[in-house]
């Protein structure tokens, strides 16, 4: 299940944290794991645009389902999906297609988002690539404990020191990882944690 700005409190919290994360490296590298049809990555893109950080950011969404990735690339959604987007964002970041009762994410947001068919356990990325923000919500709860532990460990290895991991409401990363809970659903990797 996905929708735009799901768990609004998480996005409100991120709005206060992303500027300082951006200030460290003058860019943001963001990964959305199990991104479904792209509503979460595009929600992040809208938030970044609100903050004036979109142009210096990159968002990568991955999902195992080819149909979901095709939908994410297209960036077109039924009009009922728009109910979760604030009116000012809807006007600024989407185009209405009345004939098909749909909205389409504007090109400037789509241009910073890349979507790839991939498995969370086998990311098609260079070994050295790290992210300032990783969103992985409501995937680990469907895994066996051993696989869940493996997922958290692999994501932490991809997270920059000081970077943020956003998880689902019912998820708790392993206490063996160098993560500290800093808010509901948000964990931060320790600054001194080895990469």
mmCIF file of N, CA and C in Angstrom, residues 2 32 57 64 72 88 110 112 152 169:
data_model
loop_
_atom_site.group_PDB
_atom_site.id
_atom_site.type_symbol
_atom_site.label_atom_id
_atom_site.label_comp_id
_atom_site.label_asym_id
_atom_site.label_seq_id
_atom_site.Cartn_x
_atom_site.Cartn_y
_atom_site.Cartn_z
ATOM 1 N N UNK A 2 0.497 2.214 -0.792
ATOM 2 C CA UNK A 2 1.228 3.473 -0.818
ATOM 3 C C UNK A 2 0.255 4.607 -1.077
ATOM 4 N N UNK A 32 14.596 5.226 -2.017
ATOM 5 C CA UNK A 32 13.287 4.714 -1.571
ATOM 6 C C UNK A 32 13.223 3.242 -1.948
ATOM 7 N N UNK A 57 19.380 17.547 -5.578
ATOM 8 C CA UNK A 57 19.034 16.258 -4.975
ATOM 9 C C UNK A 57 18.846 15.199 -6.047
ATOM 10 N N UNK A 64 10.592 -4.404 -6.885
ATOM 11 C CA UNK A 64 10.754 -5.662 -7.634
ATOM 12 C C UNK A 64 9.754 -5.801 -8.770
ATOM 13 N N UNK A 72 5.685 4.365 -11.932
ATOM 14 C CA UNK A 72 6.493 5.412 -11.309
ATOM 15 C C UNK A 72 7.164 6.284 -12.368
ATOM 16 N N UNK A 88 -1.816 23.600 -2.441
ATOM 17 C CA UNK A 88 -0.732 24.413 -3.013
ATOM 18 C C UNK A 88 0.305 23.544 -3.710
ATOM 19 N N UNK A 110 9.997 14.924 -11.900
ATOM 20 C CA UNK A 110 10.314 13.615 -12.497
ATOM 21 C C UNK A 110 11.790 13.528 -12.878
ATOM 22 N N UNK A 112 14.452 14.476 -11.328
ATOM 23 C CA UNK A 112 15.393 14.126 -10.251
ATOM 24 C C UNK A 112 15.139 12.719 -9.714
ATOM 25 N N UNK A 152 18.213 -4.674 7.358
ATOM 26 C CA UNK A 152 18.649 -3.494 8.127
ATOM 27 C C UNK A 152 20.150 -3.298 8.009
ATOM 28 N N UNK A 169 5.630 2.203 10.782
ATOM 29 C CA UNK A 169 5.211 2.363 12.185
ATOM 30 C C UNK A 169 5.478 1.123 13.037
#
